[in-house]
mmCIF file of C-alpha atoms in Angstrom:
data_model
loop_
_atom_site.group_PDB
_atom_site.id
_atom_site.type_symbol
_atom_site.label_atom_id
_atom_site.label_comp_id
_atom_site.label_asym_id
_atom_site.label_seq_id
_atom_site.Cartn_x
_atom_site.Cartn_y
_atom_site.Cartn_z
ATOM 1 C CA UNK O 212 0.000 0.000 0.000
ATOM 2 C CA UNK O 213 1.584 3.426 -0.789
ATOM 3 C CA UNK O 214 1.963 5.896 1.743
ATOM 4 C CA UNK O 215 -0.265 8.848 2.387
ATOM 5 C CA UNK O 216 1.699 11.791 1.760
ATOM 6 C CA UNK O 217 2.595 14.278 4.844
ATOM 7 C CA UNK O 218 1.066 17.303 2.400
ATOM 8 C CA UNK O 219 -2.427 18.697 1.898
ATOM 9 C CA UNK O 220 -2.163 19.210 -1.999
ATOM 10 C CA UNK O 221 -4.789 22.196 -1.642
ATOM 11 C CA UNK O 222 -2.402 23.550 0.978
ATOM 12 C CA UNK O 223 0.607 24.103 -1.466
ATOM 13 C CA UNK O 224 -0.913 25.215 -4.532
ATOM 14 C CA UNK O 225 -2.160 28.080 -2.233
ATOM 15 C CA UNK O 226 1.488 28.847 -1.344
ATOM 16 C CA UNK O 227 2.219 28.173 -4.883
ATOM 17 C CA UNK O 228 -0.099 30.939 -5.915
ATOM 18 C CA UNK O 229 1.194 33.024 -3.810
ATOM 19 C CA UNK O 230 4.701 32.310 -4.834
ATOM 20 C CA UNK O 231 3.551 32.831 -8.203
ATOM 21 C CA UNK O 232 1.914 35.834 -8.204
ATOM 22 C CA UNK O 233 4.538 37.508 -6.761
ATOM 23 C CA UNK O 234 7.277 36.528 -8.717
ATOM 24 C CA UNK O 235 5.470 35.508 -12.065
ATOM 25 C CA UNK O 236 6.117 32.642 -14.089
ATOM 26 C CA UNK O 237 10.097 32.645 -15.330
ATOM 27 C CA UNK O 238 10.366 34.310 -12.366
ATOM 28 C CA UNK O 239 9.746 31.730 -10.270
ATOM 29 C CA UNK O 240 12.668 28.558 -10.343
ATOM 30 C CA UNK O 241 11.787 25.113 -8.935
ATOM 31 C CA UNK O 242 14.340 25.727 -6.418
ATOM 32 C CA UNK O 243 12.226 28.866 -5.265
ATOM 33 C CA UNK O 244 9.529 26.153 -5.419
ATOM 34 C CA UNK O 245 10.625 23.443 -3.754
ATOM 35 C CA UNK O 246 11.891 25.739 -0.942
ATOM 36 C CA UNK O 247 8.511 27.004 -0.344
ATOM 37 C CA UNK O 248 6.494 23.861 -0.520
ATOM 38 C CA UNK O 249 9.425 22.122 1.368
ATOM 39 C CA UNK O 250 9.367 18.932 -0.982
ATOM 40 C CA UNK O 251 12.044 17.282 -2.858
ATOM 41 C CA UNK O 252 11.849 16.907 -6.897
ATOM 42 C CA UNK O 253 10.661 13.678 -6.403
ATOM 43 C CA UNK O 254 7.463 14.395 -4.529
ATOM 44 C CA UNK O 255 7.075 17.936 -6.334
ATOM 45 C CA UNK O 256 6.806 15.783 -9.661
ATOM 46 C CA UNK O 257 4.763 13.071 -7.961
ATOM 47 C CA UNK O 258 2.137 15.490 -6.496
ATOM 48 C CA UNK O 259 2.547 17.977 -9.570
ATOM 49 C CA UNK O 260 4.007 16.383 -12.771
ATOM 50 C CA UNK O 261 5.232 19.970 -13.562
ATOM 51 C CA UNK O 262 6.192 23.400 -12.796
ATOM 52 C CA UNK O 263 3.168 24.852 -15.587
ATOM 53 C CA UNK O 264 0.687 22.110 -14.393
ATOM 54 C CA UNK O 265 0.880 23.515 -10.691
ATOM 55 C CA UNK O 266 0.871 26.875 -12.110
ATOM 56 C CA UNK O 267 -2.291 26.286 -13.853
ATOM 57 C CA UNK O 268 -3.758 25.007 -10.514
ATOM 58 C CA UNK O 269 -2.478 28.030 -8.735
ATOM 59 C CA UNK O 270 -4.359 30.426 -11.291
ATOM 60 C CA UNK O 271 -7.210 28.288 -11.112
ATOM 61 C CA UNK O 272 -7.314 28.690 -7.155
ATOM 62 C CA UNK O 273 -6.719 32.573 -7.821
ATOM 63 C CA UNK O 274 -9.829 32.990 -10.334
ATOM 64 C CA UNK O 275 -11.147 30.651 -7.458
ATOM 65 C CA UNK O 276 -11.013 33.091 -4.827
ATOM 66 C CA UNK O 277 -11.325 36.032 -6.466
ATOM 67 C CA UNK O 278 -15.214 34.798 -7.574
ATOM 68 C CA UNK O 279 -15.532 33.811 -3.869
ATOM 69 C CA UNK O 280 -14.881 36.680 -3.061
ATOM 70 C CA UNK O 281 -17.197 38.501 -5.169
ATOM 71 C CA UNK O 282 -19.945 36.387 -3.950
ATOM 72 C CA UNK O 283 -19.249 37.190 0.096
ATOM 73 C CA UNK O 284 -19.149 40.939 -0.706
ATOM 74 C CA UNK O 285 -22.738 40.653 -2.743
ATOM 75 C CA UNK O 286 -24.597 38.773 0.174
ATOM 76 C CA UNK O 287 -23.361 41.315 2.469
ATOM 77 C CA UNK O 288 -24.200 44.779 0.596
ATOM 78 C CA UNK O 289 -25.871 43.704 -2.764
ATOM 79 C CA UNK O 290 -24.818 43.438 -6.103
ATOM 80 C CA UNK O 291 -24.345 47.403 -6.829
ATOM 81 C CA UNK O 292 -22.344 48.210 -3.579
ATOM 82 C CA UNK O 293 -20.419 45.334 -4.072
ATOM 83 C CA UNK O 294 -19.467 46.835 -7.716
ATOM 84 C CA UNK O 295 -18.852 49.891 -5.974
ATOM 85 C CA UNK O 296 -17.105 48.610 -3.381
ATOM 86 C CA UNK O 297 -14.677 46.121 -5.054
ATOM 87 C CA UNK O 298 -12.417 48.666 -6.353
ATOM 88 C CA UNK O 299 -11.104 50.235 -3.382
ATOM 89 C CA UNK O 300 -11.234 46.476 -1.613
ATOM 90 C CA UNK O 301 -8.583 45.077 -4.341
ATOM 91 C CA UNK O 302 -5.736 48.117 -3.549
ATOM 92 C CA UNK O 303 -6.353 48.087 -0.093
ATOM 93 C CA UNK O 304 -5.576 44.873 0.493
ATOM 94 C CA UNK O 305 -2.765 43.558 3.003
ATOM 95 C CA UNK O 306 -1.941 40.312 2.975
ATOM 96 C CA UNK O 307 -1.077 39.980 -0.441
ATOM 97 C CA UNK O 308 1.817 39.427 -2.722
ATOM 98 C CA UNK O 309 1.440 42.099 -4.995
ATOM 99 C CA UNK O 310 -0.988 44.511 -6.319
ATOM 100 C CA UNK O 311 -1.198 43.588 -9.798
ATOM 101 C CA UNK O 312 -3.781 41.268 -10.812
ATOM 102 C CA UNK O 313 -2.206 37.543 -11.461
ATOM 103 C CA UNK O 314 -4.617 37.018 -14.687
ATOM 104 C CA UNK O 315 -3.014 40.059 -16.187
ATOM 105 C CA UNK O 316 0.143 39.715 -15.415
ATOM 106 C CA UNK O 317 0.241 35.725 -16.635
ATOM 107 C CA UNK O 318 -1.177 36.847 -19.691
ATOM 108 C CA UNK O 319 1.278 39.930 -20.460
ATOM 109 C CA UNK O 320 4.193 37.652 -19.433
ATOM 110 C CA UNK O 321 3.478 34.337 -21.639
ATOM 111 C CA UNK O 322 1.272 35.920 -24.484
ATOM 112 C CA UNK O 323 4.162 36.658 -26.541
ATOM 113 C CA UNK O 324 5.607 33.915 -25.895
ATOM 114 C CA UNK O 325 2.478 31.855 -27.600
ATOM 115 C CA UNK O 326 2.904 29.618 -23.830
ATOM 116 C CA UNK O 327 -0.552 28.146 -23.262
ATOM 117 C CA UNK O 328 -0.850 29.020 -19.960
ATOM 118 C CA UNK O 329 -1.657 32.594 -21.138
ATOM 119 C CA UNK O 330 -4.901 31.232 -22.532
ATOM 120 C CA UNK O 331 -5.817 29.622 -19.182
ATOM 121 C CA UNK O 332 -5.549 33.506 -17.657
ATOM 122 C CA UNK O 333 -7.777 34.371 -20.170
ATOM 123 C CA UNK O 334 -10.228 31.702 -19.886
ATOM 124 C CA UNK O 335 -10.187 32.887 -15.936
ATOM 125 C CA UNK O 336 -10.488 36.590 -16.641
ATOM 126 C CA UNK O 337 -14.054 35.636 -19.344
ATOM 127 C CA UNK O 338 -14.933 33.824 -16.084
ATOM 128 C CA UNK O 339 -14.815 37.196 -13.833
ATOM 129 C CA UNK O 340 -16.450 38.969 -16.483
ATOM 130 C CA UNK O 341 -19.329 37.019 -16.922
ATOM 131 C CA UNK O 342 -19.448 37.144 -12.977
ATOM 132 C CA UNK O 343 -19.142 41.129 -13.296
ATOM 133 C CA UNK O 344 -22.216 41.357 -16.019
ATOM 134 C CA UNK O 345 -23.975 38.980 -13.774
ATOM 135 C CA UNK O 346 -23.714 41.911 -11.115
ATOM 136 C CA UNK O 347 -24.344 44.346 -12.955
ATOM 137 C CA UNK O 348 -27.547 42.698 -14.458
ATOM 138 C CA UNK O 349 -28.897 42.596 -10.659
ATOM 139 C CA UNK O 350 -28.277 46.045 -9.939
ATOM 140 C CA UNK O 351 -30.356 46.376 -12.940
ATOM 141 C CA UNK O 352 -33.415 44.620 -11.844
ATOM 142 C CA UNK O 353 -32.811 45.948 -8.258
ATOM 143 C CA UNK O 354 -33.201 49.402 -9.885
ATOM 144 C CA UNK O 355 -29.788 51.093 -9.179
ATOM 145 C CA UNK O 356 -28.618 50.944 -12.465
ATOM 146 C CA UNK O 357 -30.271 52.329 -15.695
ATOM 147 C CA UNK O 358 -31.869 49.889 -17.739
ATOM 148 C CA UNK O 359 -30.918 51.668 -20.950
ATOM 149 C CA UNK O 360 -27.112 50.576 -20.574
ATOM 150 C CA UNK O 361 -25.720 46.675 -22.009
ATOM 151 C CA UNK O 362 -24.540 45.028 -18.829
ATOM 152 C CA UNK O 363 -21.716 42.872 -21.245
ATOM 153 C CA UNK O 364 -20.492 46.434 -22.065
ATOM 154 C CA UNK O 365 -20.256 47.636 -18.499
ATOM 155 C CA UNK O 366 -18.777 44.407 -17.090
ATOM 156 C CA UNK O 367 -15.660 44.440 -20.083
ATOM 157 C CA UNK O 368 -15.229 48.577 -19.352
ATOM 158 C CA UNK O 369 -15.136 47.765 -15.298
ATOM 159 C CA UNK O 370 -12.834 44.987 -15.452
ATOM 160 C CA UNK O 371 -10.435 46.573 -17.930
ATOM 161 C CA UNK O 372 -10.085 49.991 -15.136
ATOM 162 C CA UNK O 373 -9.780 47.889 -12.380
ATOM 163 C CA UNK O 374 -6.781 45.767 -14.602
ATOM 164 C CA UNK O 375 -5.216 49.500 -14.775
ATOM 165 C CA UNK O 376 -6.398 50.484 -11.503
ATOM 166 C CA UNK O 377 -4.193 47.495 -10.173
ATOM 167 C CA UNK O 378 -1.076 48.263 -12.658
ATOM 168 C CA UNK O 379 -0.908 51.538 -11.157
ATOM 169 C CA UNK O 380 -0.947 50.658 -7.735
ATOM 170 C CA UNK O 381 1.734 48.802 -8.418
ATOM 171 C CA UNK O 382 3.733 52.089 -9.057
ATOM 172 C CA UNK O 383 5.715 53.169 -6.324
ATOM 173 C CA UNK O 384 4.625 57.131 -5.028
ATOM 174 C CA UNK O 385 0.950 56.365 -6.665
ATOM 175 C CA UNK O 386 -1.792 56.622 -3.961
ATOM 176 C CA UNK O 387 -4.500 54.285 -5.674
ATOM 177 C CA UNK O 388 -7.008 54.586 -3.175
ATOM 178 C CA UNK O 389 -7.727 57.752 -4.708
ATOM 179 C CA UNK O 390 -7.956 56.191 -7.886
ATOM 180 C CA UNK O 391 -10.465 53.404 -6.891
ATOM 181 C CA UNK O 392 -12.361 56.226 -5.517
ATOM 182 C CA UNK O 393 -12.925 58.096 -8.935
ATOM 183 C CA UNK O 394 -13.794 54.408 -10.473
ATOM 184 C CA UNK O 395 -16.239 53.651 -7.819
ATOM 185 C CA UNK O 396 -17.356 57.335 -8.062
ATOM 186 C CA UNK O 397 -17.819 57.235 -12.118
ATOM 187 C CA UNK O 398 -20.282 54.124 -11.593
ATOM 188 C CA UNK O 399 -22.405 55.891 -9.468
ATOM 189 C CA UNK O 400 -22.350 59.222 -11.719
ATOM 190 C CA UNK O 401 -22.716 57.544 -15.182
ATOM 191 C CA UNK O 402 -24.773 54.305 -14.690
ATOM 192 C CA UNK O 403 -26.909 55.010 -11.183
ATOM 193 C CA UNK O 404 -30.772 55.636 -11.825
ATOM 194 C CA UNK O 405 -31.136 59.378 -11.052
ATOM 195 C CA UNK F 264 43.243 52.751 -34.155
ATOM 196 C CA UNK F 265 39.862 50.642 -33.153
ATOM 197 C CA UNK F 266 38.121 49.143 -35.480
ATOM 198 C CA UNK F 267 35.309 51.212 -36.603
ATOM 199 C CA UNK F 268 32.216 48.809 -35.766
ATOM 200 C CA UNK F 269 29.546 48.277 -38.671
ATOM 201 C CA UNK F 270 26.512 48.591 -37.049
ATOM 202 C CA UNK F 271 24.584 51.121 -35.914
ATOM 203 C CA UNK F 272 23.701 51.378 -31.822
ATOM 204 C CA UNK F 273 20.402 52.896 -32.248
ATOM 205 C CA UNK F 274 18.920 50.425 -34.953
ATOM 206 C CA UNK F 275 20.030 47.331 -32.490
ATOM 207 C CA UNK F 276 18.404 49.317 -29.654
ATOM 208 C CA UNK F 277 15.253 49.272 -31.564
ATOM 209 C CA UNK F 278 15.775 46.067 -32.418
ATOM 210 C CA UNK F 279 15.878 44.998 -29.181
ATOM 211 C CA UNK F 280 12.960 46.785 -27.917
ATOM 212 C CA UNK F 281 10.498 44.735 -30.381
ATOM 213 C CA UNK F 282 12.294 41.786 -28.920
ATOM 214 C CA UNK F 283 12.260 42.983 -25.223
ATOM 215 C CA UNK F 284 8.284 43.892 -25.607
ATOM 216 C CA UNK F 285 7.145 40.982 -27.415
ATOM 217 C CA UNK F 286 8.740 38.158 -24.621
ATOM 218 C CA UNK F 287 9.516 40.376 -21.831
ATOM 219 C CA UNK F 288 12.537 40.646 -19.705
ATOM 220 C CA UNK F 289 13.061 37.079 -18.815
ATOM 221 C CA UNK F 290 11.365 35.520 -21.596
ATOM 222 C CA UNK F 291 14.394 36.533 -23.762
ATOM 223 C CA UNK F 292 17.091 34.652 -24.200
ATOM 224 C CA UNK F 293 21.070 35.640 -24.661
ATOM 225 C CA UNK F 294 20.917 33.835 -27.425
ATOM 226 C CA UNK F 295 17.591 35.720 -29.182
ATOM 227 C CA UNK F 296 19.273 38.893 -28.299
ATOM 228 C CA UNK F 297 22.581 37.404 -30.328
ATOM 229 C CA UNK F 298 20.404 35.866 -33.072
ATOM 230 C CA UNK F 299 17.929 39.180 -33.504
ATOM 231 C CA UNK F 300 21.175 41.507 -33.508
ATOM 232 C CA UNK F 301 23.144 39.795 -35.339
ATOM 233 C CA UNK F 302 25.744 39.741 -32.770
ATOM 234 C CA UNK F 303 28.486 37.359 -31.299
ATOM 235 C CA UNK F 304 29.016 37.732 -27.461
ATOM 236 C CA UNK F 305 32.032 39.267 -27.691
ATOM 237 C CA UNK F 306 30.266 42.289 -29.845
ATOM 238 C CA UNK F 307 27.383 42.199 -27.838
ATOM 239 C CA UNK F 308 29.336 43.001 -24.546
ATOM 240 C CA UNK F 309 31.549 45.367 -25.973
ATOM 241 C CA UNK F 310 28.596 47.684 -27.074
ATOM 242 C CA UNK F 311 25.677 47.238 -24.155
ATOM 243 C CA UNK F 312 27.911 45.703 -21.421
ATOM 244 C CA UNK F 313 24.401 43.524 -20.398
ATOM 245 C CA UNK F 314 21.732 42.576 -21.127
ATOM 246 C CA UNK F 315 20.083 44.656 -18.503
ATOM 247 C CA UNK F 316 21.913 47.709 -19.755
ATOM 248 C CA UNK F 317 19.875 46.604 -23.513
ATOM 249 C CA UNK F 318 16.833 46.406 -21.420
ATOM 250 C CA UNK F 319 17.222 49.576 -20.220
ATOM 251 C CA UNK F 320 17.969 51.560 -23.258
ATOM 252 C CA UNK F 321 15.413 49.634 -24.850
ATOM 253 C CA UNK F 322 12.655 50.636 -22.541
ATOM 254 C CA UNK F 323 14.350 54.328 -23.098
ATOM 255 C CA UNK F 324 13.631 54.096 -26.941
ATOM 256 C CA UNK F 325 9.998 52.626 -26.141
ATOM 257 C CA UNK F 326 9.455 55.759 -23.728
ATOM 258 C CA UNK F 327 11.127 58.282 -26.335
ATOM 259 C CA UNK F 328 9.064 57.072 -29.284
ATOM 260 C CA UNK F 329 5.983 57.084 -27.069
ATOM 261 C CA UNK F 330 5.727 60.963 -26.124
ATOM 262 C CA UNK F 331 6.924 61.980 -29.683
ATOM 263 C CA UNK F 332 3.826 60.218 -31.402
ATOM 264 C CA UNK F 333 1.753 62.227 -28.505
ATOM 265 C CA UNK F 334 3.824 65.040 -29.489
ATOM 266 C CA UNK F 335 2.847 64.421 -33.432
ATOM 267 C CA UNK F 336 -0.799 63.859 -32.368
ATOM 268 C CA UNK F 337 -1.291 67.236 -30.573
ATOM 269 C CA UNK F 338 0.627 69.119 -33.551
ATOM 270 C CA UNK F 339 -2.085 67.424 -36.069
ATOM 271 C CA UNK F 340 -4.811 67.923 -34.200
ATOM 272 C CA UNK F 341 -4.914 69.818 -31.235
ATOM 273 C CA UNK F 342 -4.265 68.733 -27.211
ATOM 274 C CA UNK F 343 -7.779 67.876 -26.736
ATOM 275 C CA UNK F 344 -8.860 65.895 -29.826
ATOM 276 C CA UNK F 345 -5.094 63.823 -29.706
ATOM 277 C CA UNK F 346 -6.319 62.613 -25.922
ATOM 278 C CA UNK F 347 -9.938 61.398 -27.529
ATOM 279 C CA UNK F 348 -7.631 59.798 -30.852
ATOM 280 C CA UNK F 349 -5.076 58.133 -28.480
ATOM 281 C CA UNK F 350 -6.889 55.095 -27.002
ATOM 282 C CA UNK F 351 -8.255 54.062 -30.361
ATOM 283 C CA UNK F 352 -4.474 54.714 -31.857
ATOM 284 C CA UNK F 353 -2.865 52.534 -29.011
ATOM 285 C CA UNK F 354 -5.352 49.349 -29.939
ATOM 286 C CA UNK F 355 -4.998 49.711 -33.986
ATOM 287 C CA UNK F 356 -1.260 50.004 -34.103
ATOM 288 C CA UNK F 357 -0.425 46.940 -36.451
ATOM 289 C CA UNK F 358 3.619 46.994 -36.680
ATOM 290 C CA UNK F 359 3.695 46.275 -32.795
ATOM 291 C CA UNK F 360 4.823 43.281 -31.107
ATOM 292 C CA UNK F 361 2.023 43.422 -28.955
ATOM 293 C CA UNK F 362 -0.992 45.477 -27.636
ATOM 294 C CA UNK F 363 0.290 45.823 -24.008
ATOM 295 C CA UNK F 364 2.304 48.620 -23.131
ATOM 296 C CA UNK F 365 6.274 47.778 -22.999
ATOM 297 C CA UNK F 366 6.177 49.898 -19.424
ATOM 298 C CA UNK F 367 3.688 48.298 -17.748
ATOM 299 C CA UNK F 368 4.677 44.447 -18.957
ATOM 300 C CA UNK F 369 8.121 45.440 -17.598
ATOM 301 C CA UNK F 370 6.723 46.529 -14.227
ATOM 302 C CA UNK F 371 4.318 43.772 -13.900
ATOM 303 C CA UNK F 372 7.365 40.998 -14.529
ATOM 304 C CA UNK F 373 10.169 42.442 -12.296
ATOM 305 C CA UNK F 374 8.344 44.783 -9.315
ATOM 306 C CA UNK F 375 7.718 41.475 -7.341
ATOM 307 C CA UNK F 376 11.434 40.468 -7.947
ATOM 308 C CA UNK F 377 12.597 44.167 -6.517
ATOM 309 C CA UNK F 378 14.239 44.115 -10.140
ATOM 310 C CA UNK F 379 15.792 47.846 -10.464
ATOM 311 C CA UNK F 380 14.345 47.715 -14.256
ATOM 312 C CA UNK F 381 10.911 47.962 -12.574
ATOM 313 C CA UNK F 382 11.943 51.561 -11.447
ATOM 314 C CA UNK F 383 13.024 52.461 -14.649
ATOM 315 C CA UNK F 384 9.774 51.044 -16.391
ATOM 316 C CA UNK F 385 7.961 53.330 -13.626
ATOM 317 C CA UNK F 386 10.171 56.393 -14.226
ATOM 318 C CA UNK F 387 8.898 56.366 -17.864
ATOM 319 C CA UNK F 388 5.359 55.777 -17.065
ATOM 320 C CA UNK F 389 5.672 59.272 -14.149
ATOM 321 C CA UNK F 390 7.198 60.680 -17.390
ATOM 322 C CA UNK F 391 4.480 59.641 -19.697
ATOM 323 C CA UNK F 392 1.597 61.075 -16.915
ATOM 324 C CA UNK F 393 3.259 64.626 -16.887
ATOM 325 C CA UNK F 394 2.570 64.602 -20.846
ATOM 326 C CA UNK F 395 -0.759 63.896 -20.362
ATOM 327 C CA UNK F 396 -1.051 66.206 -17.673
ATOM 328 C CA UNK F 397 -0.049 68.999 -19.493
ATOM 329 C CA UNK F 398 -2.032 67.933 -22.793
ATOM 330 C CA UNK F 399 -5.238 68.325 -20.283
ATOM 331 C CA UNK F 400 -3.610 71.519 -18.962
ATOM 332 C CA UNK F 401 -4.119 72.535 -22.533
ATOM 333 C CA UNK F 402 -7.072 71.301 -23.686
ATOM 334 C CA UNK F 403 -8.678 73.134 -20.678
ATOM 335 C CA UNK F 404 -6.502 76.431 -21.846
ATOM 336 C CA UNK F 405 -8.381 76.226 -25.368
ATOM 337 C CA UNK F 406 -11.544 75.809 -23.854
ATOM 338 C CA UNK F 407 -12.716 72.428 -24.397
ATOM 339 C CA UNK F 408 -11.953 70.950 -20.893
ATOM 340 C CA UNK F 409 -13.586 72.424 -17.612
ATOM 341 C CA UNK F 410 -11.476 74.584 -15.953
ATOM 342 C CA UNK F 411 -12.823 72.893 -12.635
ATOM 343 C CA UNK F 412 -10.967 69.821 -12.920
ATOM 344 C CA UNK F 413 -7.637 68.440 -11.530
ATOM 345 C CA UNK F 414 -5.325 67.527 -14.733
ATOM 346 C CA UNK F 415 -2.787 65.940 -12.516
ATOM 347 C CA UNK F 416 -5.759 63.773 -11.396
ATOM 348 C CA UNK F 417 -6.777 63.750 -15.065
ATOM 349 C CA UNK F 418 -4.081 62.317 -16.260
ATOM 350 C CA UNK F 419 -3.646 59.526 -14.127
ATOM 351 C CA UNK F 420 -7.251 58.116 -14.596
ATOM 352 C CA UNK F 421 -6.829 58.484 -17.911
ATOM 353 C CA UNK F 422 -2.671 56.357 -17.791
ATOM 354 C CA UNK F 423 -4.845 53.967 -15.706
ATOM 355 C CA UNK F 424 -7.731 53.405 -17.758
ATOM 356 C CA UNK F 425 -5.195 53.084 -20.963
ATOM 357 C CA UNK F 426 -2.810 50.390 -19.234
ATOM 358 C CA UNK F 427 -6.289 48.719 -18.632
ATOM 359 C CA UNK F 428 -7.429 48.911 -22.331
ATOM 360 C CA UNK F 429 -4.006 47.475 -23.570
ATOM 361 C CA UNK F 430 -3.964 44.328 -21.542
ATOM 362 C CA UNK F 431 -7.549 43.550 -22.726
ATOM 363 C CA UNK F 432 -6.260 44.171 -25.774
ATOM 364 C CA UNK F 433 -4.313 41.350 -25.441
ATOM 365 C CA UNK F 434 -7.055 39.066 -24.612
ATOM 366 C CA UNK F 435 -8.241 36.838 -27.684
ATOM 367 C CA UNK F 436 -12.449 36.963 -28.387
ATOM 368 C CA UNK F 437 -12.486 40.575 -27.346
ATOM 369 C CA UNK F 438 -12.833 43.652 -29.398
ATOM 370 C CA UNK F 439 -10.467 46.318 -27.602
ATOM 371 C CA UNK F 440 -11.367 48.676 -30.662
ATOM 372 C CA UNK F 441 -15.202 49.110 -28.886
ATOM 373 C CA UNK F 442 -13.769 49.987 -25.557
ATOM 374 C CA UNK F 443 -11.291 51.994 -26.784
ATOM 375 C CA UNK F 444 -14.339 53.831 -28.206
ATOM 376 C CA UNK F 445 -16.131 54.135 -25.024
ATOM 377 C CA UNK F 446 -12.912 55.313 -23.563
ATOM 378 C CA UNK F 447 -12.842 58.710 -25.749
ATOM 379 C CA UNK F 448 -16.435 58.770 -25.506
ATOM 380 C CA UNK F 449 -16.566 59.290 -21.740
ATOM 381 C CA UNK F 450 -13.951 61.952 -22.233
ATOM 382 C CA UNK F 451 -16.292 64.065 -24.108
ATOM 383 C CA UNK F 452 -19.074 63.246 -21.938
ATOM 384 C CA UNK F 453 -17.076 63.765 -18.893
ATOM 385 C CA UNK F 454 -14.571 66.381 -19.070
ATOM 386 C CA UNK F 455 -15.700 69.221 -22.027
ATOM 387 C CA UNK F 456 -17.385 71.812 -21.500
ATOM 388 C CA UNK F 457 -20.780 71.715 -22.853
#
């Protein structure tokens, strides 16, 4: 009978991501890797087969959370608060790597490099902007948001600022909050029912 | 009496810079840089000493060309109507590498990795934000942009929301040339004086 390994698999592709997000994909060696999950090659490649395959599963747990969430922050103020909310939630955060989105910066690192792994980001971003029309469609029929305006439209416009928003608060001597304010601001000014 | 050498600096920097934007800092190789110059190692060191030192002037050239097509924009057609043609300019371009902008793919890949290239990459972008700045200061000087508003502010929405557009610009299945659209539009609806 094999033995059960001493690891919880979820466990490390969460430090994975982590690792990964912070210090991209080249970026990251499997000696940075096998430092941080503590493992050997042998069980990395047992548990993982490969450095991209656990990167894929560490994107996958990032879109993961990131819906998650979404989701939390709409049962506790509604889908147009949340929208409004969401921006100044992402750069205020403190227990994470970096600023910058990891579905944007997978996809600017590998996309011109034709590596695969930038169409998984983008298969997770389509994911968050579905979510995003989805909220924006219920702040439509809760009657905070006109019902003139295409909620496909809104959600590609909203997630393409907040990909920006996050670039820039990446910059050092940038203070984004004030940024995510105007965002969260504009939403209210352009798209609220007067 | 050296040698004279037979090529010319500034073509290999731009060379370089198509290389350096398409695959990114780490994504390219010694050998592409060797292979896309035309150069043995030997040359290669005795002209850019690194390949960081490349990097940099590379990202140099990017910046440089960048503010004199602004520059060429605004003589055409004015401050205010070269900030409404700029988004849709950025997501047409067809001789480029890639959509994303060379600054913030540069700051995205090396930030995390306290890489002093990130700096540079964000010492062009402060550099690129003062343009805009003062193209708002001047649009609102002419009259078509309300004297109420904050250009410094201006500018860096509009940096943000730009960097946004370009990495969804990137993504396959989307249309960056309709966002880019609502982009200008919003600047008219926005900021000019009615």
């Amino acid at each position: 009978m094999p033995r059960k390994p001493s690891y919880n698999k979820d466990d490390l592709i969460v430090l994975a991501k982590e690792l990964f997000w912070k210090k991209g994909w080249a970026g990251t060696s499997m000696k940075d890797l096998e430092s941080t999950l503590n493992m050997r090659p042998g069980s990395f490649y047992a548990a993982f087969g490969s450095k991209d395959r656990l990167f894929e599963l560490a994107i996958e747990q990032y879109a993961k959370e990131g819906l998650a969430r979404l989701e939390r922050m709409k049962q506790k103020y509604g889908a147009f608060e949340a929208l409004k909310r969401f921006p100044g939630e992402i750069v205020s955060g403190k227990d994470i790597p970096v600023r910058a989105c990891m579905l944007s910066k997978t996809l600017l690192e590998l996309q011109g490099q034709d590596n695969v792994l930038s169409e998984k980001a983008n298969y997770h971003l389509t994911a968050m902007e579905k979510k995003f029309a989805a909220f924006f469609k219920e702040a439509q029929m809760d009657g905070h948001i006109r019902n003139d305006l295409n909620v496909k439209k809104l959600a590609r416009r909203y997630q393409s600022d907040l990909m920006g928003l996050r670039i820039t608060a990446e910059r050092k001597d940038v203070d984004a909050k004030v940024l995510a304010k105007e965002i969260s601001h504009d939403i209210v000014a352009t798209l609220a029912v007067k």
